Short mmCIF file of C-alpha atoms in Angstrom, two decimals:
data_model
loop_
_atom_site.label_atom_id
_atom_site.label_comp_id
_atom_site.label_asym_id
_atom_site.label_seq_id
_atom_site.Cartn_x
_atom_site.Cartn_y
_atom_site.Cartn_z
CA MET G 1 249.37 51.11 -36.66
CA ILE G 2 246.66 49.02 -38.34
CA SER G 3 243.16 50.34 -38.17
CA SER G 4 240.74 48.09 -36.37
CA ASP G 5 238.21 48.24 -39.24
CA ILE G 6 240.47 46.38 -41.64
CA ILE G 7 241.38 43.63 -39.26
CA ARG G 8 237.94 43.16 -37.74
CA GLY G 9 237.11 39.86 -39.44
CA TYR G 10 240.35 38.35 -38.19
CA ASN G 11 240.25 39.18 -34.52
CA ASP G 12 238.87 35.69 -33.90
CA ILE G 13 241.90 34.08 -35.55
CA ILE G 14 244.27 36.17 -33.47
CA ILE G 15 242.59 35.32 -30.17
CA LEU G 16 242.15 31.62 -30.95
CA TYR G 17 245.79 31.39 -32.04
CA LEU G 18 246.88 32.74 -28.67
CA LEU G 19 244.71 30.13 -26.94
CA LEU G 20 246.07 27.18 -28.97
CA GLU G 21 248.95 26.47 -26.60
CA ASP G 22 247.39 27.26 -23.26
CA SER G 23 244.43 29.00 -21.65
CA SER G 24 244.88 32.69 -20.98
CA TYR G 25 243.14 35.83 -19.72
CA GLY G 26 242.25 39.23 -21.12
CA TYR G 27 245.32 41.29 -20.41
CA GLU G 28 247.79 38.53 -21.27
CA ILE G 29 246.17 38.06 -24.67
CA SER G 30 246.11 41.76 -25.40
CA LYS G 31 249.75 42.06 -24.33
CA ASN G 32 250.75 39.15 -26.56
CA ILE G 33 249.03 40.69 -29.56
CA ARG G 34 250.89 43.92 -28.97
CA GLN G 35 254.25 42.16 -28.64
CA ILE G 36 253.83 39.73 -31.56
CA THR G 37 252.80 42.54 -33.90
CA ASN G 38 255.54 44.87 -32.64
CA GLU G 39 252.80 47.27 -31.54
CA GLU G 40 251.44 47.46 -35.09
CA TYR G 41 248.11 46.25 -33.80
CA VAL G 42 246.68 47.10 -30.41
CA MET G 43 243.32 45.51 -29.75
CA LYS G 44 240.90 47.76 -27.90
CA GLU G 45 239.56 46.45 -24.63
CA THR G 46 235.96 46.42 -25.81
CA THR G 47 236.92 44.67 -29.06
CA LEU G 48 238.72 41.96 -27.11
CA TYR G 49 235.90 41.37 -24.70
CA SER G 50 233.17 41.43 -27.33
CA ALA G 51 235.20 38.82 -29.23
CA PHE G 52 235.33 36.72 -26.05
CA ALA G 53 231.55 37.03 -25.70
CA ARG G 54 230.95 36.09 -29.33
CA LEU G 55 233.38 33.16 -29.31
CA GLU G 56 231.96 31.81 -26.09
CA LYS G 57 228.39 32.12 -27.35
CA ASN G 58 229.33 30.06 -30.40
CA GLY G 59 231.01 27.45 -28.23
CA TYR G 60 234.51 28.13 -29.60
CA ILE G 61 235.98 29.04 -26.22
CA GLN G 62 235.08 28.35 -22.62
CA SER G 63 235.61 30.68 -19.69
CA PHE G 64 236.53 29.62 -16.18
CA PHE G 65 237.81 31.26 -13.01
CA GLY G 66 241.54 31.05 -12.51
CA GLU G 67 243.44 30.73 -9.27
CA GLU G 68 243.61 33.95 -7.31
CA THR G 69 246.76 35.93 -8.06
CA GLN G 70 247.60 39.35 -6.60
CA GLY G 71 244.16 39.51 -5.05
CA LYS G 72 242.49 39.09 -8.43
CA ARG G 73 240.44 36.17 -9.58
CA ARG G 74 240.74 36.43 -13.32
CA THR G 75 238.47 34.98 -15.98
CA TYR G 76 240.48 32.57 -18.12
CA TYR G 77 239.53 31.31 -21.53
CA LYS G 78 240.36 28.01 -23.19
CA ILE G 79 239.76 26.84 -26.73
CA THR G 80 237.25 24.02 -27.38
CA GLN G 81 237.26 21.32 -30.08
CA GLU G 82 234.75 23.36 -32.07
CA GLY G 83 237.00 26.36 -31.62
CA LEU G 84 239.94 24.47 -33.03
CA GLN G 85 237.84 23.44 -36.03
CA TYR G 86 236.68 27.02 -36.52
CA TYR G 87 240.26 28.26 -36.28
CA LYS G 88 241.33 25.88 -39.05
CA GLU G 89 238.46 27.05 -41.27
CA LYS G 90 239.36 30.68 -40.67
CA CYS G 91 243.00 29.96 -41.56
CA GLU G 92 241.93 28.34 -44.83
CA GLU G 93 239.62 31.29 -45.51
CA TRP G 94 242.55 33.63 -44.97
CA GLU G 95 244.75 31.68 -47.41
CA VAL G 96 242.11 32.12 -50.08
CA THR G 97 241.52 35.75 -49.21
CA LYS G 98 245.24 36.45 -49.31
CA GLU G 99 245.58 34.83 -52.74
CA VAL G 100 242.61 36.72 -54.11
CA ILE G 101 243.72 40.09 -52.84
CA ASN G 102 247.30 39.46 -53.88
CA LYS G 103 246.15 39.24 -57.48
CA PHE G 104 245.26 42.91 -57.21
CA ILE G 105 248.39 44.05 -55.48
CA LYS G 106 250.97 45.71 -57.67
CA GLU G 107 254.42 46.70 -56.60
CA MET G 108 254.56 50.41 -57.40
CA GLY G 109 258.10 51.45 -58.07
CA MET N 1 244.01 53.13 -10.24
CA GLU N 2 241.08 55.00 -8.75
CA THR N 3 240.69 56.87 -12.04
CA ILE N 4 240.25 53.61 -13.93
CA LYS N 5 237.59 52.45 -11.52
CA ASN N 6 235.78 55.78 -11.77
CA TYR N 7 236.02 55.73 -15.54
CA LEU N 8 234.40 52.28 -15.66
CA ASP N 9 231.80 53.31 -13.08
CA SER N 10 230.78 56.23 -15.26
CA ILE N 11 230.54 53.99 -18.31
CA PHE N 12 228.48 51.34 -16.53
CA ILE N 13 226.04 53.82 -14.98
CA GLY N 14 222.50 52.89 -15.90
CA LEU N 15 223.34 49.38 -17.02
CA PRO N 16 221.54 46.50 -15.36
CA GLU N 17 223.62 45.13 -12.50
CA SER N 18 223.33 41.53 -13.60
CA GLU N 19 225.99 39.00 -12.68
CA GLU N 20 227.14 38.91 -16.29
CA ILE N 21 227.63 42.66 -16.51
CA MET N 22 229.34 42.87 -13.11
CA ARG N 23 231.73 40.09 -14.15
CA LEU N 24 232.47 41.92 -17.37
CA LYS N 25 233.09 45.14 -15.51
CA SER N 26 235.51 43.52 -13.09
CA ASP N 27 237.30 41.71 -15.94
CA LEU N 28 237.72 45.00 -17.76
CA GLN N 29 238.96 46.64 -14.59
CA ASP N 30 241.54 43.88 -13.96
CA SER N 31 242.69 44.09 -17.53
CA MET N 32 243.03 47.88 -17.50
CA GLU N 33 244.80 47.86 -14.15
CA ASP N 34 247.26 45.22 -15.39
CA LYS N 35 247.99 47.41 -18.40
CA TYR N 36 248.32 50.50 -16.21
CA ILE N 37 250.79 48.79 -13.85
CA GLU N 38 252.89 47.56 -16.75
CA LEU N 39 252.97 51.01 -18.39
CA LYS N 40 254.08 52.52 -15.10
CA ARG N 41 256.82 49.91 -14.85
CA GLU N 42 257.97 50.89 -18.34
CA GLY N 43 258.55 54.36 -16.93
CA LYS N 44 255.40 56.16 -18.07
CA THR N 45 254.06 58.87 -15.80
CA GLU N 46 250.72 58.36 -14.11
CA ASN N 47 248.94 60.67 -16.54
CA GLU N 48 250.48 59.05 -19.60
CA ALA N 49 249.61 55.58 -18.34
CA ILE N 50 245.99 56.54 -17.60
CA GLY N 51 245.75 58.30 -20.96
CA ILE N 52 246.93 55.22 -22.85
CA VAL N 53 244.70 52.84 -20.91
CA ILE N 54 241.62 54.95 -21.52
CA SER N 55 242.43 55.64 -25.18
CA GLU N 56 242.76 51.91 -25.75
CA PHE N 57 239.50 51.11 -24.04
CA GLY N 58 237.37 51.34 -27.16
CA ASN N 59 233.64 51.76 -27.48
CA ILE N 60 231.32 50.23 -24.90
CA ASP N 61 228.44 49.96 -27.38
CA GLU N 62 230.43 47.45 -29.41
CA LEU N 63 230.64 45.25 -26.34
CA LEU N 64 227.05 45.72 -25.25
CA ASN N 65 225.71 44.89 -28.71
CA GLU N 66 227.64 41.66 -28.60
CA MET N 67 226.30 40.80 -25.17
CA GLU N 68 222.80 41.84 -26.26
CA VAL N 69 222.40 44.01 -23.24
CA GLN N 70 219.12 45.82 -23.16
CA THR N 71 220.02 49.05 -21.49
CA LYS N 72 217.16 49.51 -19.05
CA MET N 73 217.17 53.23 -19.41
CA ASN N 74 218.36 54.50 -22.70
CA GLN N 75 221.32 56.48 -21.46
CA SER N 76 221.46 58.81 -24.40
CA GLN N 77 218.00 60.09 -23.51
CA LEU N 78 219.03 61.13 -20.04
CA PRO N 79 220.07 64.76 -19.70
CA THR N 80 223.79 65.26 -19.32
CA LEU N 81 224.96 67.26 -16.35
CA ASP N 82 227.80 69.62 -17.20
CA LEU N 83 230.22 71.08 -14.72
CA GLU N 84 228.52 74.47 -14.25
CA PRO N 85 225.04 73.19 -13.40
CA ALA N 86 226.64 70.57 -11.16
CA LYS N 87 228.45 73.30 -9.23
CA GLU N 88 225.25 75.28 -9.01
CA TYR N 89 223.40 72.22 -7.72
CA LEU N 90 226.07 71.70 -5.05
CA SER N 91 225.80 75.28 -3.85
CA LEU N 92 221.98 75.37 -3.98
CA LYS N 93 221.73 72.05 -2.18
CA HIS N 94 223.99 73.34 0.55
CA LYS N 95 221.92 76.51 0.91
CA SER N 96 218.73 74.50 1.01
CA ASP N 97 220.17 72.16 3.65
CA LYS N 98 221.22 75.16 5.73
CA MET N 99 217.62 76.35 5.57
CA VAL N 100 216.36 72.92 6.60
CA GLY N 101 218.87 73.02 9.45
CA LEU N 102 217.65 76.47 10.45
CA GLY N 103 214.00 75.38 10.27
CA VAL N 104 214.57 72.30 12.40
CA TRP N 105 216.74 74.32 14.78
CA MET N 106 213.89 76.81 15.21
CA ILE N 107 211.36 74.06 15.90
CA ILE N 108 213.50 72.44 18.59
CA PHE N 109 214.59 75.81 19.92
CA SER N 110 210.95 76.86 20.17
CA THR N 111 210.23 73.87 22.41
CA SER N 112 213.26 74.82 24.47
CA ILE N 113 212.05 78.41 24.89
CA LEU N 114 208.56 77.10 25.58
CA ALA N 115 209.74 74.96 28.48
CA PHE N 116 211.77 77.89 29.77
CA VAL N 117 208.95 80.47 29.56
CA TYR N 118 206.48 78.05 31.10
CA GLN N 119 208.65 77.47 34.15
CA ALA N 120 209.68 81.13 34.40
CA LEU N 121 206.02 82.18 34.52
CA GLU N 122 205.34 79.51 37.08
CA ASP N 123 208.16 80.87 39.18
CA ASN N 124 206.80 84.40 38.70
CA LEU N 125 210.05 85.65 37.21
CA PHE N 126 208.19 88.04 34.88
CA LEU N 127 204.71 88.98 33.68
CA THR N 128 203.50 88.37 37.22
CA GLN N 129 200.19 90.17 36.60
CA LEU N 130 198.99 87.56 34.07
CA SER N 131 196.03 85.38 35.02
CA GLY N 132 196.55 81.66 35.50
CA ASN N 133 194.87 80.87 32.21
CA ALA N 134 196.97 83.39 30.30
CA LYS N 135 200.07 81.94 31.89
CA ASN N 136 199.21 78.59 30.37
CA THR N 137 198.56 79.98 26.91
CA PHE N 138 201.34 82.55 26.68
CA PRO N 139 204.15 80.00 26.24
CA ALA N 140 202.20 78.40 23.39
CA LEU N 141 202.01 81.82 21.72
CA ILE N 142 205.78 82.18 21.87
CA PHE N 143 206.11 78.64 20.58
CA LEU N 144 203.96 79.50 17.55
CA VAL N 145 205.97 82.65 16.89
CA PHE N 146 208.94 80.38 16.25
CA LEU N 147 207.08 77.46 14.75
CA ILE N 148 205.29 79.30 11.95
CA PRO N 149 208.38 80.87 10.34
CA ALA N 150 210.18 77.55 10.84
CA VAL N 151 207.55 75.70 8.84
CA ALA N 152 207.62 78.44 6.20
CA ILE N 153 211.40 78.09 5.91
CA LEU N 154 211.14 74.30 5.61
CA ILE N 155 208.57 74.56 2.83
CA TYR N 156 210.56 77.24 1.00
CA SER N 157 213.78 75.23 1.24
CA GLY N 158 212.06 72.37 -0.58
CA THR N 159 211.10 74.56 -3.52
CA LYS N 160 214.62 75.92 -4.01
CA LEU N 161 215.75 72.73 -5.71
CA ASP N 162 212.73 72.28 -7.94
CA SER N 163 214.68 72.81 -11.13
CA TYR N 164 217.12 70.08 -10.06
CA LYS N 165 214.48 67.48 -9.33
CA PHE N 166 215.86 65.24 -12.09
CA ILE N 167 219.09 64.94 -10.10
CA GLU N 168 217.30 63.75 -7.01
CA GLU N 169 215.33 61.31 -9.12
CA ASN N 170 218.61 59.98 -10.51
CA LYS N 171 217.55 60.80 -14.06
CA PHE N 172 220.81 62.19 -15.37
CA LYS N 173 224.28 61.24 -16.41
CA THR N 174 227.43 63.19 -15.76
CA THR N 175 230.28 64.16 -18.02
CA LEU N 176 233.73 62.91 -17.07
CA ALA N 177 234.85 66.43 -16.22
CA THR N 178 231.91 66.83 -13.83
CA ARG N 179 232.63 63.49 -12.21
CA ALA N 180 236.29 64.31 -11.73
CA TYR N 181 235.46 67.68 -10.17
CA VAL N 182 232.77 66.28 -7.86
CA GLU N 183 234.99 63.40 -6.77
CA ASN N 184 237.75 65.77 -5.84
CA TYR N 185 235.32 67.98 -3.94
CA TYR N 186 233.77 64.96 -2.23
CA ASN N 187 237.12 63.77 -0.91
CA GLN N 188 237.71 67.17 0.71
CA GLU N 189 234.24 67.29 2.19
CA LYS N 190 234.31 63.75 3.56
CA THR N 191 236.82 64.66 6.28
CA LYS N 192 234.87 67.78 7.22
CA GLN N 193 231.73 65.68 7.43
CA THR N 194 233.37 63.28 9.87
CA GLN N 195 234.53 66.17 12.05
CA GLY N 196 231.05 67.70 11.99
CA VAL N 197 229.44 64.42 13.00
CA ILE N 198 231.87 64.04 15.90
CA ILE N 199 231.14 67.58 17.14
CA GLY N 200 227.37 67.17 16.69
CA VAL N 201 227.25 63.87 18.55
CA SER N 202 229.47 65.26 21.34
CA VAL N 203 227.12 68.20 21.83
CA CYS N 204 224.22 65.72 22.00
CA PHE N 205 225.90 63.85 24.82
CA LEU N 206 226.98 67.03 26.60
CA SER N 207 223.37 68.20 26.56
CA LEU N 208 222.64 65.56 29.18
CA VAL N 209 224.95 67.29 31.67
CA PRO N 210 222.74 70.33 32.50
CA ALA N 211 219.68 68.06 32.57
CA LEU N 212 221.31 65.73 35.09
CA ILE N 213 222.70 68.54 37.24
CA SER N 214 219.35 70.40 37.33
CA ASN N 215 217.63 67.15 38.21
CA MET N 216 219.79 66.93 41.31
CA ILE N 217 218.85 70.47 42.37
CA SER N 218 215.04 70.44 42.26
CA ASP N 219 211.98 69.57 40.19
CA ASP N 220 211.58 73.14 38.97
CA ALA N 221 215.21 73.30 37.98
CA THR N 222 214.67 70.15 35.92
CA THR N 223 212.47 72.12 33.53
CA TYR N 224 215.24 74.70 33.05
CA GLY N 225 217.67 71.82 32.59
CA GLY N 226 215.32 70.33 30.01
CA SER N 227 215.19 73.68 28.27
CA ILE N 228 218.98 73.83 28.09
CA LEU N 229 219.08 70.22 26.92
CA LEU N 230 216.71 71.04 24.07
CA PHE N 231 218.70 74.14 23.18
CA MET N 232 221.92 72.14 22.96
CA ILE N 233 220.20 69.41 20.97
CA SER N 234 218.86 72.06 18.58
CA ILE N 235 222.43 73.21 17.94
CA ALA N 236 223.66 69.62 17.57
CA VAL N 237 220.89 68.85 15.09
CA TYR N 238 221.75 71.97 13.06
CA ILE N 239 225.39 70.83 12.91
CA LEU N 240 224.39 67.28 11.97
CA ILE N 241 222.02 68.42 9.22
CA THR N 242 224.36 70.93 7.61
CA THR N 243 227.65 69.13 8.05
CA GLY N 244 226.93 66.22 5.74
CA SER N 245 225.17 68.40 3.21
CA LYS N 246 228.01 69.01 0.76
CA ALA N 247 229.31 65.45 0.95
CA ASN N 248 225.80 64.06 0.44
CA ALA N 249 225.18 66.33 -2.53
CA CYS N 250 228.42 64.97 -4.03
CA LYS N 251 227.28 61.41 -3.38
CA GLN N 252 224.03 62.20 -5.14
CA LEU N 253 225.87 63.53 -8.18
CA LEU N 254 228.20 60.54 -8.20
CA GLN N 255 225.25 58.19 -7.61
CA ILE N 256 227.11 56.22 -4.98
CA ASP N 257 226.23 54.68 -1.61
CA GLU N 258 222.68 55.52 -0.63
CA TYR N 259 222.12 57.40 -3.89
CA LYS N 260 222.60 54.43 -6.21
CA VAL N 261 219.87 54.28 -8.82
CA GLU N 262 218.06 51.33 -7.24
CA LYS N 263 218.47 52.65 -3.74
CA SER N 264 216.65 55.94 -4.15
CA LYS N 265 213.44 54.06 -3.43
CA GLU N 266 214.58 53.56 0.14
CA SER N 267 215.14 57.22 0.89
CA LYS N 268 211.71 57.92 -0.56
CA VAL N 269 210.07 55.54 1.93
CA ILE N 270 212.04 57.12 4.76
CA GLY N 271 211.01 60.55 3.49
CA ILE N 272 207.34 59.62 3.45
CA VAL N 273 207.52 58.19 6.97
CA ALA N 274 209.34 61.33 8.15
CA SER N 275 206.69 63.61 6.68
CA ILE N 276 204.01 61.70 8.60
CA ILE N 277 205.69 61.02 11.93
CA TRP N 278 207.05 64.53 12.64
CA PRO N 279 203.79 66.47 12.14
CA ILE N 280 202.10 63.84 14.35
CA ALA N 281 204.73 64.53 16.99
CA VAL N 282 204.05 68.27 16.75
CA CYS N 283 200.28 67.63 17.03
CA ILE N 284 200.73 65.47 20.12
CA PHE N 285 203.00 68.13 21.57
CA LEU N 286 200.54 70.96 20.97
CA PHE N 287 197.55 68.91 22.08
CA THR N 288 199.03 67.70 25.36
CA GLY N 289 200.28 71.21 25.99
CA LEU N 290 197.21 73.28 25.15
CA VAL N 291 194.58 70.84 26.44
CA TYR N 292 196.34 69.18 29.35
CA HIS N 293 198.89 71.91 30.15
CA LYS N 294 201.71 69.42 30.32
CA TRP N 295 204.32 71.78 28.86
CA GLU N 296 206.86 70.81 31.49
CA ILE N 297 207.08 67.20 30.32
CA ASN N 298 205.52 66.88 26.86
CA TRP N 299 208.65 68.14 25.01
CA ILE N 300 209.90 64.59 25.61
CA VAL N 301 207.83 63.66 22.56
CA PHE N 302 210.54 65.12 20.28
CA PRO N 303 213.58 63.21 21.53
CA LEU N 304 211.37 60.09 21.69
CA THR N 305 210.19 60.55 18.10
CA GLY N 306 213.80 61.13 17.09
CA ILE N 307 214.95 57.89 18.67
CA LEU N 308 212.02 55.91 17.21
CA PHE N 309 212.52 57.44 13.78
CA GLY N 310 216.26 56.78 13.86
CA GLY N 311 215.59 53.18 14.88
CA PHE N 312 213.09 52.80 12.06
CA CYS N 313 215.58 54.15 9.48
CA ALA N 314 218.28 51.77 10.71
CA VAL N 315 216.00 48.71 10.70
CA TYR N 316 214.57 49.67 7.31
CA SER N 317 217.97 50.05 5.63
CA MET N 318 219.18 46.82 7.22
CA SER N 319 216.21 44.87 5.91
CA THR N 320 216.46 46.34 2.40
CA LYS N 321 220.19 45.65 2.34
CA GLU N 322 219.59 41.98 3.12
CA ASN N 323 217.23 41.71 0.18
#
């Protein structure tokens, strides 16, 4: 399992990616992360919700109340235009980061 | 499911109850419950599921920093209540409440015995050689014999909990183990409390029976009936005071219902009013008795004060709730 320290700077990418297609809510996002990464990365609840707070403050996502299901009125999040822009920038940043780090990675036989 | 709610409650203790924070708390709860239900569906046991949900919760400070929450009271500065002191508080509180019950019982019982002795002397049942004046004062003497130790007991009971004042001022936080223990204990006590209240209230109503019957017999008998009524009420009040004691102490430790941090103000106001109104009632009682010799009727001041005080408490809590 990946430690949360290493991945910290990329939590935003992960969450925004999962919002690209459709709006979603806390548990669904956390479940998707778990499934997509084959349980290699499990995002802590507080990490997820502090990312929501940060992204919303910066105008990258918007929260709204969903329809009531199973007696619960969940908070949904959707990505904004600024969020999409930010996502693209983060992806480019990752490409560069990956290239840079890769230069220092050696296959040890 | 309850465990998740309690876990979040304990984490959010002391945080401002703003709309933002409450929304966050309910979002977290939904999320954790969803995860819990799914884990259960995958065949995990209850304990495993709870364990996973809580281990994947993370660190609340991370979240609060992001939301720039100013914790009103810095939680880390509050003393932590471990299991042992919590148990000791529960047992001391119960003992102290039993003493309060005993003290109040003695006060009401003393008025009951007073009414009885007054009428018995009037009817020349005993101490027939006493002068008229002595006959008027003697019941008051008996009354004081009960009243003085009762007051002493009430004062002493208050000092018993001095070292746990910080609990009653809501200046503490509990460990999870303490919370779990107290919750468990509270659930057992809740049913007993309900039973006690039912018995206490029934005795209250039954106390009217001898009063009504004696009223039908004669005026003199009414005083004996009143004496029995007071005696039964004294027992009912003892039951009512002591029965909720353990459950209330648990509520205090859990900081729920009327013991929520912002609510403790209310009980203080009620406490202040109580400490004024009851001594006034006793003064009126003694004054009308000793000066006007109205022992046969002036005990009515206690049930009346009780009704007025109860009404005040109800109106006061209603009005603060609306705010």
